[in-house]
Tab-separated table of C-alpha atoms in Angstrom:
chain	number	residue	atom	x	y	z
B	1	MET	CA	88.155	114.722	113.533
B	2	ASN	CA	88.168	118.477	114.142
B	3	GLY	CA	89.626	118.037	117.475
B	4	TYR	CA	92.709	116.443	115.874
B	5	TYR	CA	93.140	119.117	113.630
B	6	GLN	CA	93.024	121.704	116.517
B	7	ILE	CA	95.434	119.603	118.818
B	8	PHE	CA	98.086	119.328	115.878
B	9	SER	CA	97.669	122.857	114.898
B	10	ASN	CA	98.182	124.119	118.440
B	11	THR	CA	101.433	121.881	118.867
B	12	PRO	CA	103.997	124.139	120.218
B	13	ASP	CA	106.915	125.267	117.921
B	14	THR	CA	109.598	123.486	119.857
B	15	ASP	CA	111.938	120.431	119.708
B	16	TYR	CA	110.692	117.161	118.732
B	17	GLU	CA	110.682	115.836	122.291
B	18	GLY	CA	108.973	118.932	123.661
B	19	ALA	CA	106.184	118.394	120.966
B	20	ILE	CA	105.820	114.665	121.814
B	21	THR	CA	105.412	115.467	125.490
B	22	TRP	CA	102.827	118.147	124.805
B	23	LEU	CA	100.924	115.914	122.408
B	24	GLU	CA	100.849	113.046	125.055
B	25	LYS	CA	99.177	115.280	127.457
B	26	GLU	CA	96.646	116.741	124.823
B	27	LEU	CA	95.798	113.440	123.280
B	28	ASP	CA	95.481	111.823	126.704
B	29	ARG	CA	92.914	114.664	127.770
B	30	TYR	CA	91.127	115.064	124.455
B	31	LEU	CA	90.680	111.369	123.703
B	32	THR	CA	89.660	110.322	127.331
B	33	ILE	CA	87.090	113.248	127.495
B	34	ALA	CA	85.706	112.362	124.103
B	35	TYR	CA	85.342	108.670	124.912
B	36	GLU	CA	83.735	109.386	128.302
B	37	GLU	CA	81.413	111.752	126.922
B	38	SER	CA	80.239	108.909	124.358
B	39	PHE	CA	79.692	106.256	126.901
B	40	GLU	CA	77.626	106.402	129.952
B	41	ASP	CA	79.642	105.524	133.148
B	42	ALA	CA	82.862	105.094	131.112
B	43	ASP	CA	85.966	104.492	133.310
B	44	VAL	CA	89.117	105.135	131.149
B	45	ARG	CA	92.271	104.114	132.779
B	46	HIS	CA	95.851	103.750	131.444
B	47	PHE	CA	99.326	101.758	131.967
B	48	ASN	CA	102.404	101.635	129.876
B	49	ASP	CA	104.841	98.874	129.212
B	50	THR	CA	106.973	98.205	132.464
B	51	LEU	CA	110.243	97.465	130.268
B	52	LYS	CA	110.834	100.396	128.139
B	53	ARG	CA	107.979	102.839	128.757
B	54	LEU	CA	107.475	103.222	125.028
B	55	TYR	CA	103.771	102.955	125.000
B	56	MET	CA	100.593	103.960	127.056
B	57	LEU	CA	97.573	101.985	126.527
B	58	PHE	CA	94.204	103.414	127.661
B	59	PHE	CA	91.239	101.011	128.320
B	60	ASP	CA	87.568	101.485	129.520
B	61	CYS	CA	87.332	99.425	132.743
B	62	THR	CA	83.461	99.776	132.914
B	63	GLN	CA	82.062	96.507	134.610
B	64	ASP	CA	80.043	95.113	131.516
B	65	TYR	CA	80.330	91.255	131.485
B	66	SER	CA	77.815	90.845	128.656
B	67	ASP	CA	78.306	88.099	126.044
B	68	ASP	CA	78.542	90.708	123.217
B	69	ILE	CA	82.028	90.711	121.725
B	70	TYR	CA	81.648	94.304	121.427
B	71	GLY	CA	80.854	94.695	125.278
B	72	ARG	CA	83.001	97.470	127.283
B	73	ALA	CA	84.669	95.134	129.879
B	74	ALA	CA	88.305	96.175	129.688
B	75	ARG	CA	87.926	97.336	126.090
B	76	GLY	CA	90.920	99.184	124.554
B	77	VAL	CA	90.290	102.771	123.691
B	78	PHE	CA	93.405	104.071	122.461
B	79	VAL	CA	97.246	103.879	122.596
B	80	TYR	CA	100.167	106.285	122.070
B	81	SER	CA	103.788	105.031	121.338
B	82	ARG	CA	107.029	105.351	119.880
B	83	SER	CA	108.139	103.043	117.189
B	84	ALA	CA	110.685	100.222	118.001
B	85	PRO	CA	112.053	97.427	116.268
B	86	GLY	CA	110.485	94.007	117.282
B	87	THR	CA	112.773	92.138	119.669
B	88	SER	CA	110.543	89.207	120.884
B	89	VAL	CA	109.596	85.924	119.383
B	90	ARG	CA	105.983	85.459	119.028
B	91	ASN	CA	104.572	83.375	121.839
B	92	HIS	CA	101.642	81.567	119.760
B	93	ARG	CA	100.772	79.359	122.811
B	94	ARG	CA	100.200	82.407	125.313
B	95	MET	CA	98.474	84.366	122.463
B	96	SER	CA	96.078	81.600	122.027
B	97	GLN	CA	95.034	81.569	125.709
B	98	PHE	CA	94.260	85.213	125.664
B	99	LEU	CA	90.894	86.470	124.650
B	100	GLY	CA	89.618	82.859	124.677
B	101	ALA	CA	89.507	80.645	121.631
B	102	PHE	CA	88.199	81.825	118.377
B	103	LYS	CA	87.702	78.491	116.755
B	104	ASN	CA	84.111	77.186	116.208
B	105	ARG	CA	82.702	80.582	117.631
B	106	PRO	CA	80.400	82.141	115.221
B	107	GLU	CA	80.567	85.635	116.667
B	108	TYR	CA	84.254	85.642	115.834
B	109	VAL	CA	84.028	84.758	112.377
B	110	GLY	CA	86.041	87.190	110.308
B	111	TYR	CA	88.222	88.415	113.210
B	112	ASP	CA	91.793	87.848	114.222
B	113	LYS	CA	93.658	88.483	117.515
B	114	GLY	CA	95.120	91.662	116.504
B	115	HIS	CA	97.793	93.950	118.423
B	116	PHE	CA	97.142	97.514	119.138
B	117	ILE	CA	100.976	97.931	118.853
B	118	ALA	CA	102.181	95.461	116.054
B	119	HIS	CA	104.273	92.564	117.062
B	120	SER	CA	106.824	93.840	114.440
B	121	ASN	CA	106.936	97.060	116.397
B	122	ASP	CA	107.749	95.467	119.729
B	123	GLY	CA	103.982	95.033	120.643
B	124	GLN	CA	103.605	92.417	123.423
B	125	ILE	CA	100.660	90.113	123.973
B	126	ASP	CA	97.911	90.049	126.648
B	127	GLN	CA	96.745	93.648	127.196
B	128	ASN	CA	97.933	94.406	123.612
B	129	LEU	CA	95.582	91.972	122.022
B	130	TYR	CA	92.014	92.719	120.641
B	131	ARG	CA	89.473	91.513	118.349
B	132	GLN	CA	90.512	92.944	114.892
B	133	LEU	CA	88.959	92.367	111.498
B	134	LYS	CA	90.904	89.982	109.269
B	135	GLU	CA	90.730	92.158	106.250
B	136	LEU	CA	92.390	95.031	108.348
B	137	ASN	CA	95.054	92.791	110.224
B	138	ARG	CA	96.118	91.033	107.294
B	139	GLY	CA	96.204	93.806	104.771
B	140	LEU	CA	93.460	92.248	102.628
B	141	SER	CA	91.460	95.421	101.993
B	142	PRO	CA	92.338	98.720	100.956
B	143	GLN	CA	92.128	100.090	104.489
B	144	GLY	CA	94.054	96.898	105.475
B	145	LYS	CA	96.752	97.619	102.974
B	146	LEU	CA	97.097	101.145	104.204
B	147	PHE	CA	97.118	99.978	107.734
B	148	ARG	CA	99.949	97.380	107.074
B	149	SER	CA	102.156	100.040	105.090
B	150	MET	CA	101.809	102.439	108.251
B	151	GLU	CA	103.000	99.324	110.420
B	152	ARG	CA	105.812	98.709	108.066
B	153	TYR	CA	106.778	102.197	108.108
B	154	LEU	CA	106.849	102.442	112.006
B	155	GLN	CA	108.915	99.145	112.009
B	156	ASN	CA	111.601	100.751	109.622
B	157	ASN	CA	111.669	104.233	111.459
B	158	GLU	CA	112.432	103.736	115.106
B	159	GLY	CA	111.428	106.570	117.550
B	160	VAL	CA	108.470	107.852	115.533
B	161	PHE	CA	105.613	108.978	117.836
B	162	TYR	CA	102.122	107.717	116.742
B	163	PHE	CA	98.783	107.056	118.463
B	164	ARG	CA	95.869	104.782	117.618
B	165	CYS	CA	92.272	104.727	118.441
B	166	ALA	CA	90.135	101.454	118.654
B	167	GLY	CA	87.477	101.222	116.233
B	168	HIS	CA	84.888	99.327	118.324
């Protein structure tokens, strides 16, 4: 956590766009290094949405094909983005295909298919989906209530810069 405080305290005193550009570079560097130092042979790669370039997703592309649901194969590491209103209709059929079926799988009890970037904040599917605890995703726990209130804030305030680290 000290690294975040150091990054934010060193943010240049500039306009909002300049500060965002600087934060993107620093978070990219800091979070990638921190993750790669934590996991042997980590291979962090990134890509952005091709339509609006509002977000950048970072994944560990380590070749780990274990049956462990916490395995590192193409595991999301972090994302940074700008808030945007949701514009697409949720595609339940396609969403059910991604990550496989959760039904009748004991290892997925208590999990939803959550979005790194909330659907209400124009988060799409496929690479944006991951296993997320139901209590968090649905706002059923104290942390989930805070999480959902942050998502609502972003939904109602377009252009806000934010980042999110996966809690695997």
